Coordinates of C-alpha atoms in Angstrom, one line a residue:
M1 CA 25.4 -53.4 17.8
K2 CA 28.6 -55.6 15.7
I3 CA 32.4 -55.2 16.9
I4 CA 34.6 -55.7 14.2
A5 CA 38.3 -56.0 14.2
R6 CA 40.0 -54.6 11.3
D7 CA 42.3 -56.7 9.2
I8 CA 45.7 -55.2 10.0
P9 CA 48.1 -56.7 7.2
P10 CA 51.3 -58.2 8.6
R11 CA 53.9 -57.6 6.0
A12 CA 52.8 -53.4 6.1
A13 CA 52.9 -53.4 9.7
W14 CA 56.2 -55.5 9.5
A15 CA 57.5 -53.3 7.6
L16 CA 56.6 -50.0 9.5
E17 CA 58.2 -51.6 12.9
Q18 CA 61.1 -52.5 11.0
A19 CA 61.3 -49.0 9.7
G20 CA 61.5 -47.8 13.4
V21 CA 57.9 -47.0 13.8
H22 CA 56.3 -48.0 17.5
P23 CA 54.9 -51.5 17.2
L24 CA 51.6 -50.1 18.5
L25 CA 51.5 -47.3 15.9
A26 CA 53.0 -50.1 13.4
R27 CA 50.1 -52.1 13.5
L28 CA 47.3 -49.1 13.8
Y29 CA 48.6 -47.3 10.7
A30 CA 49.4 -50.6 8.6
A31 CA 45.3 -51.2 9.3
R32 CA 44.8 -47.5 7.9
G33 CA 46.4 -48.2 4.7
V34 CA 49.8 -47.0 5.1
R35 CA 52.3 -49.3 3.5
A36 CA 55.6 -47.7 4.0
K37 CA 57.0 -45.0 6.6
D38 CA 57.5 -42.4 3.7
E39 CA 53.7 -42.3 3.8
L40 CA 54.0 -40.6 7.5
D41 CA 56.0 -38.0 6.6
D42 CA 54.1 -35.0 7.2
G43 CA 56.9 -32.2 6.0
L44 CA 55.7 -29.2 4.0
G45 CA 57.6 -30.7 1.5
R46 CA 55.5 -33.7 0.9
L47 CA 52.1 -31.4 0.4
L48 CA 50.6 -31.7 -3.2
P49 CA 51.5 -29.2 -5.4
P50 CA 48.9 -26.3 -6.4
S51 CA 49.5 -27.0 -9.8
G52 CA 47.1 -30.0 -9.7
L53 CA 44.3 -27.9 -9.5
K54 CA 42.4 -26.9 -12.3
G55 CA 41.6 -23.2 -11.8
I56 CA 44.2 -22.0 -10.0
D57 CA 46.4 -20.1 -12.3
A58 CA 43.7 -18.1 -13.7
A59 CA 42.8 -17.5 -9.7
A60 CA 46.5 -16.7 -9.2
R61 CA 46.4 -14.0 -12.0
L62 CA 43.0 -12.6 -11.3
L63 CA 43.9 -11.2 -7.8
A64 CA 47.4 -10.5 -8.5
D65 CA 45.9 -8.2 -11.6
A66 CA 43.3 -6.9 -9.0
M67 CA 45.6 -6.1 -6.0
A68 CA 48.2 -4.4 -8.7
Q69 CA 45.0 -2.1 -9.5
N70 CA 44.6 -1.8 -5.8
K71 CA 41.0 -3.2 -6.7
R72 CA 38.8 -4.1 -3.5
L73 CA 38.5 -7.3 -2.7
C74 CA 35.7 -9.2 -0.7
I75 CA 35.1 -12.7 0.7
V76 CA 31.6 -13.8 1.1
A77 CA 32.3 -16.6 3.6
D78 CA 30.0 -19.7 5.6
Y79 CA 28.6 -20.1 8.7
D80 CA 30.3 -23.1 9.8
C81 CA 33.5 -23.5 11.2
D82 CA 35.7 -24.1 7.7
G83 CA 34.1 -21.5 6.4
A84 CA 35.2 -19.1 9.6
T85 CA 38.6 -19.9 9.1
A86 CA 38.7 -20.5 5.2
C87 CA 37.4 -16.5 5.7
A88 CA 40.3 -15.6 8.2
V89 CA 43.0 -17.4 6.0
G90 CA 41.9 -15.0 3.1
V91 CA 41.9 -11.9 4.9
R92 CA 44.9 -12.7 6.6
G93 CA 47.5 -14.0 4.0
L94 CA 45.8 -11.5 1.1
R95 CA 46.8 -9.2 3.2
L96 CA 50.2 -10.8 3.9
L97 CA 50.8 -10.8 -0.1
G98 CA 50.2 -7.1 -0.1
A99 CA 46.7 -6.4 -0.9
T100 CA 45.2 -3.1 0.8
H101 CA 41.7 -4.0 0.1
V102 CA 40.4 -6.9 1.9
D103 CA 36.8 -7.1 3.2
Y104 CA 34.2 -9.9 4.4
L105 CA 30.6 -10.5 4.6
V106 CA 29.3 -13.7 6.1
P107 CA 25.7 -14.4 5.3
D108 CA 23.1 -15.5 7.9
R109 CA 21.8 -18.4 8.2
V110 CA 18.2 -17.5 8.9
T111 CA 17.7 -14.6 6.4
D112 CA 20.0 -16.0 3.6
G113 CA 20.5 -19.1 3.7
Y114 CA 23.4 -21.1 2.3
G115 CA 26.0 -19.6 -0.4
L116 CA 26.4 -16.7 -2.7
T117 CA 22.7 -15.5 -3.4
A118 CA 21.5 -12.4 -5.5
S119 CA 20.9 -10.7 -2.8
I120 CA 24.6 -11.3 -0.8
A121 CA 25.7 -10.4 -4.7
R122 CA 24.0 -6.8 -4.5
R123 CA 24.9 -6.5 -0.9
V124 CA 28.9 -6.7 -1.8
A125 CA 28.7 -4.5 -4.8
E126 CA 26.8 -2.1 -2.1
R127 CA 30.3 -2.3 -0.2
G128 CA 32.1 -0.7 -3.2
A129 CA 33.7 -3.9 -3.8
D130 CA 35.7 -5.0 -7.2
V131 CA 36.4 -8.6 -6.7
L132 CA 33.9 -11.0 -5.5
I133 CA 36.1 -14.3 -3.2
T134 CA 34.1 -17.0 -2.0
V135 CA 35.1 -19.8 0.5
D136 CA 33.7 -22.8 1.2
N137 CA 30.7 -22.3 -0.9
G138 CA 29.7 -20.9 -4.8
I139 CA 30.1 -23.9 -6.5
A140 CA 26.0 -24.1 -6.7
S141 CA 25.6 -20.6 -6.9
V142 CA 24.6 -20.1 -10.3
E143 CA 21.9 -17.1 -10.1
G144 CA 23.9 -15.4 -7.0
V145 CA 27.3 -15.2 -8.9
A146 CA 25.0 -14.4 -12.7
E147 CA 24.3 -11.0 -10.6
A148 CA 27.3 -10.7 -9.1
K149 CA 28.9 -10.0 -13.1
A150 CA 25.9 -8.6 -13.9
L151 CA 26.7 -5.4 -11.3
G152 CA 30.0 -5.6 -12.9
L153 CA 32.0 -7.6 -9.7
Q154 CA 34.9 -10.1 -10.9
V155 CA 34.2 -13.5 -9.3
L156 CA 36.6 -16.3 -7.8
V157 CA 34.7 -19.3 -6.6
T158 CA 36.7 -21.1 -3.7
D159 CA 34.7 -24.6 -2.8
H160 CA 35.3 -28.2 -2.1
H161 CA 31.4 -29.1 -2.3
L162 CA 29.9 -31.4 -5.0
P163 CA 29.3 -29.6 -7.9
G164 CA 25.2 -29.5 -9.3
P165 CA 24.5 -30.0 -13.0
E166 CA 25.4 -26.4 -14.1
L167 CA 28.6 -24.8 -12.6
P168 CA 28.2 -20.9 -12.4
A169 CA 30.0 -18.5 -14.9
A170 CA 32.6 -17.3 -12.8
D171 CA 35.8 -15.5 -13.7
A172 CA 37.8 -18.5 -12.0
I173 CA 36.7 -21.8 -9.9
V174 CA 39.1 -23.4 -7.1
N175 CA 37.1 -26.8 -6.3
P176 CA 39.0 -30.2 -6.5
N177 CA 35.8 -32.0 -7.1
Q178 CA 34.8 -29.8 -10.2
P179 CA 35.1 -31.6 -13.8
G180 CA 37.9 -32.1 -15.1
C181 CA 40.3 -31.3 -12.0
T182 CA 42.8 -33.8 -11.4
F183 CA 43.8 -32.8 -8.1
E184 CA 44.9 -36.1 -6.3
S185 CA 43.0 -34.9 -2.8
K186 CA 39.6 -34.7 -3.3
S187 CA 38.9 -34.1 0.7
M188 CA 40.2 -31.4 1.0
A189 CA 37.8 -28.5 3.3
G190 CA 37.0 -24.7 2.2
V191 CA 39.8 -23.6 4.3
G192 CA 42.9 -26.2 2.7
V193 CA 41.2 -24.8 -0.9
M194 CA 41.7 -21.0 0.1
F195 CA 45.4 -21.8 1.6
Y196 CA 46.3 -23.1 -1.7
V197 CA 44.7 -20.1 -3.5
L198 CA 47.1 -18.3 -1.7
L199 CA 50.4 -20.2 -2.6
A200 CA 49.6 -19.9 -6.0
L201 CA 49.2 -16.3 -5.5
R202 CA 52.1 -15.8 -4.0
A203 CA 53.8 -17.7 -6.4
E204 CA 52.4 -15.4 -9.2
L205 CA 53.5 -12.1 -7.7
R206 CA 57.1 -13.9 -7.2
A207 CA 57.2 -14.7 -10.9
R208 CA 56.1 -10.8 -11.3
G209 CA 58.8 -9.7 -9.5
V210 CA 57.2 -8.5 -6.8
F211 CA 58.8 -10.9 -3.9
D212 CA 62.2 -11.9 -3.6
A213 CA 62.4 -16.0 -4.1
S214 CA 65.7 -16.2 -2.1
S215 CA 64.4 -14.5 0.5
A216 CA 62.4 -17.7 2.1
A217 CA 63.6 -21.2 2.4
G218 CA 60.4 -23.6 0.5
P219 CA 60.3 -27.2 0.6
P220 CA 60.8 -29.2 -2.8
Q221 CA 58.2 -27.8 -4.9
G222 CA 59.5 -24.3 -5.1
A223 CA 57.1 -21.5 -6.0
S224 CA 54.4 -23.8 -5.0
G225 CA 55.3 -24.2 -1.1
P226 CA 54.2 -22.7 2.0
G227 CA 57.7 -21.7 3.0
T228 CA 59.9 -23.0 6.0
G229 CA 62.3 -21.7 8.3
S230 CA 61.0 -20.7 11.9
A231 CA 56.9 -19.8 11.7
G232 CA 56.2 -17.2 13.9
A233 CA 52.8 -16.0 15.2
P234 CA 50.9 -14.2 12.0
S235 CA 51.2 -10.5 11.8
P236 CA 49.7 -8.3 8.8
A237 CA 53.6 -7.4 7.2
G238 CA 54.8 -11.3 7.7
G239 CA 58.0 -9.8 9.2
S240 CA 58.6 -7.8 6.0
E241 CA 57.3 -4.2 5.4
P242 CA 53.8 -4.2 3.5
R243 CA 54.1 -2.9 -0.3
E244 CA 51.6 -2.2 -2.6
A245 CA 51.6 -5.7 -4.8
G246 CA 52.9 -5.1 -8.5
S247 CA 54.6 -1.6 -7.5
V248 CA 57.8 -0.7 -9.4
G249 CA 61.0 -0.9 -7.1
A250 CA 62.8 -3.8 -5.4
P251 CA 61.6 -6.9 -4.8
R252 CA 60.5 -7.3 -1.0
P253 CA 61.1 -10.5 1.0
Q254 CA 59.0 -13.2 0.5
P255 CA 56.5 -13.7 3.2
K256 CA 56.0 -16.9 4.6
L257 CA 52.3 -18.3 4.8
D258 CA 52.7 -21.6 7.2
P259 CA 51.7 -19.4 9.8
L260 CA 47.9 -19.9 8.4
L261 CA 48.5 -23.1 8.6
T262 CA 47.2 -23.7 12.3
L263 CA 43.6 -22.3 11.0
V264 CA 44.0 -24.7 8.0
A265 CA 44.1 -27.3 10.5
L266 CA 41.5 -26.2 12.7
G267 CA 39.3 -25.9 10.1
T268 CA 39.8 -29.3 8.0
V269 CA 39.4 -31.5 11.5
A270 CA 36.1 -29.4 12.0
D271 CA 34.2 -30.0 8.7
V272 CA 35.5 -33.8 9.1
V273 CA 36.4 -34.0 5.9
K274 CA 38.1 -37.2 5.2
L275 CA 42.0 -36.9 6.8
D276 CA 43.9 -38.5 3.3
A277 CA 47.3 -38.1 3.6
N278 CA 47.5 -34.5 2.5
N279 CA 44.8 -33.4 4.8
R280 CA 46.6 -35.2 7.6
R281 CA 50.0 -33.1 6.4
L282 CA 47.9 -30.0 6.5
V283 CA 47.0 -30.6 10.3
A284 CA 50.2 -31.7 11.5
Q285 CA 51.7 -29.1 10.6
G286 CA 49.3 -26.8 12.1
L287 CA 49.4 -28.7 15.5
K288 CA 52.9 -28.4 15.4
R289 CA 53.0 -24.4 15.1
I290 CA 50.2 -24.4 18.0
R291 CA 52.0 -27.2 20.4
A292 CA 54.8 -24.7 20.0
G293 CA 52.9 -21.8 20.9
Q294 CA 52.7 -20.4 17.5
M295 CA 49.1 -19.3 16.6
P296 CA 46.4 -16.1 16.3
A297 CA 45.4 -14.9 19.5
G298 CA 42.5 -16.4 19.1
V299 CA 43.1 -19.4 18.6
A300 CA 45.5 -19.2 21.5
A301 CA 41.8 -17.5 23.8
L302 CA 39.8 -20.5 22.5
F303 CA 42.0 -23.2 24.1
T304 CA 41.6 -21.4 26.9
A305 CA 38.0 -20.6 27.2
A306 CA 37.5 -24.5 26.4
G307 CA 40.0 -25.6 28.9
R308 CA 42.3 -27.4 26.9
K309 CA 46.5 -26.9 27.0
A310 CA 47.7 -25.9 23.7
P311 CA 51.2 -27.5 24.1
V312 CA 49.2 -30.8 23.6
A313 CA 46.8 -29.6 21.4
T314 CA 45.3 -33.0 19.4
T315 CA 42.7 -33.3 16.7
F316 CA 39.9 -33.6 19.3
D317 CA 40.7 -30.3 20.5
F318 CA 39.6 -29.0 16.8
G319 CA 36.6 -31.1 16.6
F320 CA 35.3 -30.9 20.1
A321 CA 36.4 -28.2 21.7
L322 CA 37.3 -25.1 19.8
G323 CA 35.2 -26.2 16.7
P324 CA 31.7 -26.2 18.2
R325 CA 32.6 -22.6 20.0
I326 CA 32.9 -20.7 16.5
N327 CA 30.3 -23.5 14.8
A328 CA 28.0 -22.0 17.9
A329 CA 28.4 -18.3 16.7
G330 CA 26.8 -19.2 13.4
R331 CA 24.2 -21.4 14.8
L332 CA 23.1 -18.9 17.4
A333 CA 24.2 -15.8 17.0
D334 CA 26.2 -14.0 13.9
M335 CA 30.0 -16.2 12.8
T336 CA 31.2 -12.2 12.2
L337 CA 32.1 -13.0 16.1
G338 CA 33.8 -15.9 15.6
I339 CA 35.6 -14.8 12.4
E340 CA 36.9 -11.7 14.4
C341 CA 37.7 -13.8 16.9
L342 CA 40.6 -15.7 14.3
L343 CA 41.9 -12.1 13.4
T344 CA 42.6 -9.9 15.8
D345 CA 45.9 -9.9 16.9
D346 CA 44.8 -8.4 20.3
A347 CA 45.0 -11.0 23.0
G348 CA 43.0 -9.0 25.1
R349 CA 40.0 -8.9 22.2
A350 CA 40.7 -11.9 21.9
A351 CA 40.4 -13.0 25.5
E352 CA 36.7 -11.2 25.1
L353 CA 35.2 -13.0 21.9
A354 CA 36.4 -16.1 22.9
A355 CA 34.4 -16.1 26.2
T356 CA 31.5 -14.5 24.1
L357 CA 31.7 -17.8 22.0
D358 CA 31.9 -20.1 24.8
G359 CA 28.6 -18.4 26.2
I360 CA 27.3 -18.9 23.1
N361 CA 28.4 -23.0 22.7
R362 CA 27.0 -23.0 26.4
E363 CA 23.5 -22.0 25.6
R364 CA 23.5 -24.2 22.1
R365 CA 24.1 -27.3 24.3
E366 CA 20.8 -26.0 26.3
I367 CA 18.8 -25.9 23.0
E368 CA 20.4 -29.1 21.8
G369 CA 19.5 -31.4 24.7
G370 CA 15.7 -30.2 24.7
M371 CA 15.3 -30.7 21.2
R372 CA 17.7 -34.0 21.0
D373 CA 15.1 -35.7 23.9
Q374 CA 12.6 -34.3 21.8
A375 CA 13.5 -35.3 18.0
L376 CA 15.0 -39.1 19.8
L377 CA 10.7 -39.7 21.5
M378 CA 9.2 -38.9 18.0
A379 CA 11.6 -40.6 16.2
E380 CA 11.5 -43.7 18.3
S381 CA 7.6 -43.4 18.1
L382 CA 8.2 -44.3 14.4
F383 CA 8.6 -47.9 15.3
Q384 CA 7.3 -50.4 18.5
E385 CA 9.8 -51.5 21.4
D386 CA 10.0 -54.8 19.7
E387 CA 10.5 -53.7 15.9
E388 CA 13.7 -52.4 14.0
P389 CA 13.5 -48.5 13.3
P390 CA 12.4 -47.4 9.7
P391 CA 14.9 -47.5 7.1
A392 CA 15.3 -43.4 7.3
I393 CA 14.0 -41.0 9.8
S394 CA 12.5 -37.1 9.3
V395 CA 11.2 -35.6 12.2
F396 CA 9.8 -32.1 12.7
D397 CA 8.9 -29.8 15.3
P398 CA 7.3 -26.2 14.6
D399 CA 9.4 -25.5 18.0
F400 CA 12.8 -26.8 17.0
H401 CA 15.4 -24.1 16.2
E402 CA 17.0 -24.2 13.0
G403 CA 20.7 -23.5 13.9
V404 CA 20.9 -26.9 15.7
V405 CA 19.1 -29.6 13.2
G406 CA 22.0 -30.9 12.2
I407 CA 23.8 -31.7 15.6
V408 CA 20.2 -32.9 16.6
A409 CA 20.1 -35.2 13.5
S410 CA 23.5 -36.5 14.2
R411 CA 22.6 -37.1 17.8
I412 CA 19.4 -39.5 16.6
K413 CA 22.0 -41.0 14.2
D414 CA 24.3 -42.1 16.1
K415 CA 21.6 -43.6 18.6
L416 CA 19.4 -45.4 15.9
H417 CA 21.6 -45.9 12.8
R418 CA 19.9 -44.8 10.5
P419 CA 19.5 -41.8 7.8
T420 CA 18.5 -39.0 9.6
F421 CA 16.7 -35.2 8.7
V422 CA 15.4 -33.2 11.4
F423 CA 13.3 -30.2 10.3
A424 CA 12.8 -26.9 11.7
A425 CA 10.3 -23.9 10.5
S426 CA 12.3 -21.4 8.7
S427 CA 12.6 -17.8 10.3
A428 CA 13.5 -16.1 7.3
P429 CA 10.9 -13.3 6.6
G430 CA 8.1 -14.8 4.5
K431 CA 9.0 -17.9 4.4
A432 CA 7.4 -19.3 7.6
H433 CA 5.4 -22.0 5.1
E434 CA 9.3 -23.4 4.7
L435 CA 11.2 -26.0 6.7
K436 CA 14.7 -26.2 7.1
G437 CA 16.4 -29.7 7.5
S438 CA 19.9 -31.2 8.1
G439 CA 20.5 -35.0 7.3
R440 CA 23.1 -36.9 8.6
S441 CA 23.9 -40.5 7.1
I442 CA 25.5 -43.8 8.1
P443 CA 28.0 -45.3 5.8
G444 CA 26.8 -46.9 2.5
F445 CA 23.9 -44.1 2.0
H446 CA 25.1 -40.7 0.1
L447 CA 22.8 -38.2 1.4
R448 CA 23.3 -35.9 -1.5
D449 CA 22.5 -38.5 -4.3
A450 CA 19.5 -39.8 -2.2
L451 CA 17.8 -36.0 -2.3
D452 CA 18.7 -35.9 -6.0
L453 CA 16.1 -39.2 -6.4
V454 CA 14.0 -38.1 -4.2
A455 CA 14.2 -34.7 -6.1
K456 CA 13.2 -36.5 -9.1
R457 CA 10.6 -39.0 -8.6
H458 CA 8.6 -35.9 -6.6
P459 CA 9.5 -33.0 -8.7
G460 CA 8.6 -29.6 -6.6
V461 CA 9.1 -31.3 -3.1
L462 CA 12.4 -30.5 -2.8
L463 CA 12.8 -26.6 -3.2
K464 CA 16.7 -26.6 -2.5
F465 CA 19.6 -29.3 -1.0
G466 CA 22.8 -30.0 -1.1
G467 CA 26.0 -31.6 0.7
H468 CA 27.7 -34.4 0.8
A469 CA 27.5 -38.2 1.2
M470 CA 27.3 -38.2 5.1
A471 CA 26.0 -34.7 5.5
A472 CA 23.4 -32.9 3.8
G473 CA 20.8 -29.7 3.8
C474 CA 17.6 -29.2 2.0
T475 CA 14.5 -26.8 2.2
V476 CA 10.5 -28.2 2.2
A477 CA 7.5 -26.8 2.1
E478 CA 5.7 -27.2 4.7
E479 CA 2.7 -29.4 3.1
A480 CA 5.2 -31.8 1.8
F481 CA 6.7 -32.8 4.9
D482 CA 4.9 -36.2 4.5
V483 CA 6.2 -37.0 1.1
F484 CA 9.6 -36.1 1.4
E485 CA 9.5 -38.7 5.2
Q486 CA 8.0 -41.0 2.7
A487 CA 10.6 -40.6 -0.7
L488 CA 13.7 -40.9 1.5
A489 CA 12.2 -43.7 3.5
Q490 CA 11.7 -45.3 0.3
V491 CA 15.4 -44.9 -1.1
A492 CA 16.9 -46.2 2.2
R493 CA 14.8 -49.1 1.4
E494 CA 16.1 -49.8 -1.7
W495 CA 19.8 -48.6 -0.8
L496 CA 20.1 -50.1 2.6
D497 CA 20.2 -54.2 3.3
A498 CA 20.4 -55.7 7.0
A499 CA 24.0 -55.5 7.1
A500 CA 24.2 -51.7 6.2
L501 CA 21.7 -51.0 8.7
T502 CA 23.5 -53.0 11.8
R503 CA 25.8 -50.8 13.4
R504 CA 28.9 -51.6 13.4
I505 CA 32.4 -50.5 15.2
E506 CA 35.8 -50.9 13.5
T507 CA 38.4 -51.3 15.5
D508 CA 42.1 -52.6 16.1
G509 CA 41.4 -55.8 18.3
P510 CA 42.9 -56.5 21.5
L511 CA 45.2 -54.1 23.3
A512 CA 48.2 -55.6 24.7
P513 CA 48.2 -54.5 28.6
E514 CA 51.7 -53.1 28.1
Y515 CA 50.4 -50.7 26.2
C516 CA 48.1 -49.3 29.2
R517 CA 50.2 -46.7 30.1
A518 CA 49.7 -42.8 30.5
D519 CA 53.1 -41.8 28.4
M520 CA 51.6 -44.5 25.7
V521 CA 48.2 -42.6 25.3
D522 CA 50.0 -39.7 25.3
T523 CA 51.7 -40.7 22.0
L524 CA 48.8 -41.6 20.3
H525 CA 47.1 -38.7 21.0
R526 CA 50.0 -36.5 19.1
E527 CA 48.9 -38.5 16.0
V528 CA 46.6 -36.9 13.4
W529 CA 43.0 -39.0 13.8
G530 CA 40.1 -37.9 12.3
Q531 CA 37.6 -38.8 9.1
G532 CA 39.0 -41.7 7.5
F533 CA 42.1 -42.1 9.5
A534 CA 40.2 -43.3 12.2
P535 CA 41.4 -42.8 16.0
P536 CA 42.5 -46.5 17.9
T537 CA 39.6 -48.3 19.1
F538 CA 40.3 -51.2 20.8
S539 CA 38.1 -54.3 21.8
E540 CA 38.4 -56.8 24.0
E541 CA 36.3 -59.2 26.4
V542 CA 36.4 -58.0 29.7
Q543 CA 34.8 -58.6 33.3
V544 CA 32.8 -56.1 35.0
L545 CA 33.4 -55.4 38.5
S546 CA 31.0 -52.6 38.9
Q547 CA 29.1 -49.9 37.4
R548 CA 26.9 -46.9 38.3
L549 CA 25.6 -43.7 36.8
V550 CA 27.3 -40.5 37.2
G551 CA 26.7 -36.8 36.1
E552 CA 24.2 -34.0 36.7
G553 CA 21.6 -35.8 35.1
K554 CA 22.8 -39.2 36.0
N555 CA 23.6 -40.4 32.5
H556 CA 26.6 -41.6 31.8
L557 CA 27.5 -45.1 32.9
S558 CA 31.3 -45.3 35.2
I559 CA 32.4 -48.9 35.0
K560 CA 35.3 -50.7 37.0
L561 CA 36.3 -53.3 35.0
I562 CA 39.2 -56.3 34.8
H563 CA 41.3 -56.0 31.3
Q564 CA 43.8 -59.0 30.9
G565 CA 44.2 -59.5 34.9
N566 CA 44.8 -55.5 35.5
P567 CA 41.5 -53.3 37.1
I568 CA 40.5 -50.5 34.9
D569 CA 38.3 -47.8 35.1
A570 CA 36.2 -47.3 32.4
I571 CA 33.0 -44.2 31.3
W572 CA 31.0 -44.6 29.0
F573 CA 29.4 -41.4 28.2
S574 CA 25.3 -41.3 27.5
H575 CA 24.7 -44.7 28.5
T576 CA 22.2 -45.4 31.2
E577 CA 21.7 -49.2 30.0
P578 CA 23.8 -51.7 32.9
L579 CA 26.6 -54.2 31.4
P580 CA 26.6 -57.8 31.9
T581 CA 29.2 -59.0 34.1
R582 CA 31.5 -60.5 31.2
V583 CA 31.0 -58.2 28.0
L584 CA 32.9 -57.3 24.8
L585 CA 33.8 -53.6 25.1
A586 CA 35.1 -51.2 22.0
F587 CA 36.8 -48.2 24.0
R588 CA 39.3 -45.7 23.4
L589 CA 42.2 -44.9 25.6
D590 CA 42.2 -41.3 28.2
V591 CA 44.0 -40.7 30.8
N592 CA 42.2 -39.5 34.0
E593 CA 44.0 -37.3 36.1
W594 CA 43.4 -36.3 39.6
K595 CA 45.4 -34.8 42.2
G596 CA 48.7 -34.9 40.0
E597 CA 48.3 -38.7 39.1
R598 CA 47.8 -39.9 35.9
K599 CA 45.4 -42.7 35.7
V600 CA 44.7 -44.4 32.0
Q601 CA 40.6 -45.2 31.7
F602 CA 38.6 -46.7 28.9
L603 CA 36.3 -44.5 26.8
V604 CA 33.2 -46.8 25.8
E605 CA 32.0 -46.6 22.2
G606 CA 29.5 -49.8 22.4
A607 CA 29.0 -53.1 23.6
Q608 CA 28.1 -56.3 21.7
L609 CA 25.8 -58.1 24.0

């Protein structure tokens, strides 16, 4: 492991500090590419306008026409947190804008697989829908869209995944990553794309005279903005009486869409997309509303179930508390539970659903723990103790649960710093001979591109695949597993050098002792951190006074150390190896509360021995 301090451009840090940014925050922001204070403006008026998204005007017209004709809309969701929040935003937003018939359907991870398939299109048609809307999927669903069209459905695809060589023949496609789209934020999550479609739809309805533009204040982009003013808890009417979209009569007050930003923020962080400037603004707006108590009943219930405090909500709560509980439903049960939790306005019902999701998540953790240990043993058996791991790792066991292979792949990747795929036998009827795998990657190894190369070199080995640079999924025939394992390792051998295969932790360098205060930690936690805008991590050589293993399984290292002359407690989760007396540590800051006393502690991320 190598600990490396980020470069901090002194001019940028100085400029930010002179503009009134706290000196520590100025240093952190400058190291992450921020050059001026106005880049930190998270106001709604700074959001990119929807007009930059290719296909969004066609999408708005399609939906406005459908609502005017009282057509039935059905959203086809995905079974992860991004898909669940995107579905909830779509259902809530369409109803808010006047749609009277909005339904949704969630594919089953086991029987349906990922995306809009032909069988799902048939199920949507059987429900009596006229318009099929995908969220967080559909860009690769060529056959599914074709089947929907053949059944007489109109199809709107909203997605953010990378497209394949052929686009589906949908009536409209909104995806910042589709060819020809000039939208600046290519990292928007599926829930963000759906939110933007609603912004464009509202503008279209306003242009048709359905809404009174003067009834709600809006940010500078006018027709594009979510609307500002006081944001209350979401309600189907949005503070005004519902009326059929496109009906004759006086325009009704324009609904505010900003209450939906709590769900947009949750899905964006949980999907681990890059937090570029636009995504950070979306997340910041959602966090502000949650901290002010303005959130759907289900989000409030999830905070309670997770033992987290909404008034001091952070991006960590989204990524490590709420997101996993929603994801657990899609992994082990039915994502309908997660979506219903996000849709209900009944506090009692929300509490019941959140408690159910919490229980499923506990089950997920138990399954994951056993699988992780077994998979790690299998991975470590691929090399001798004095050898380096192979450049890529693929493991399969017939007893693995396909719902948690992605989490286990992530754990192995983190420990061994290698692109990793974990496979389980498919539970789908008639697919017993197929293995479903989920992969996680390291910087410098684009996982989807690697799968594409494997598919080209070994035709027929990959039955299907898709994903991103850092996470991807694929299906292989069981007899082809060995070929896949060797082929992926060969691509990794060609693409990754010794430097890329060495785990690196980027840090913000030393931490001045005057910043080791609980109030400073609170300040840091209030900011928006995540993928592509890394949370503050510091590094320093410290003196270790004592260390011991703690926790139920004695698998966490509790450390007492001296940092710049001051005693500090530290914890290194899931680490059992003792540290030398003096060591270079990479650590984040946290606050440990005990009997009303709040003390700073270090959360150790790694050590350079």
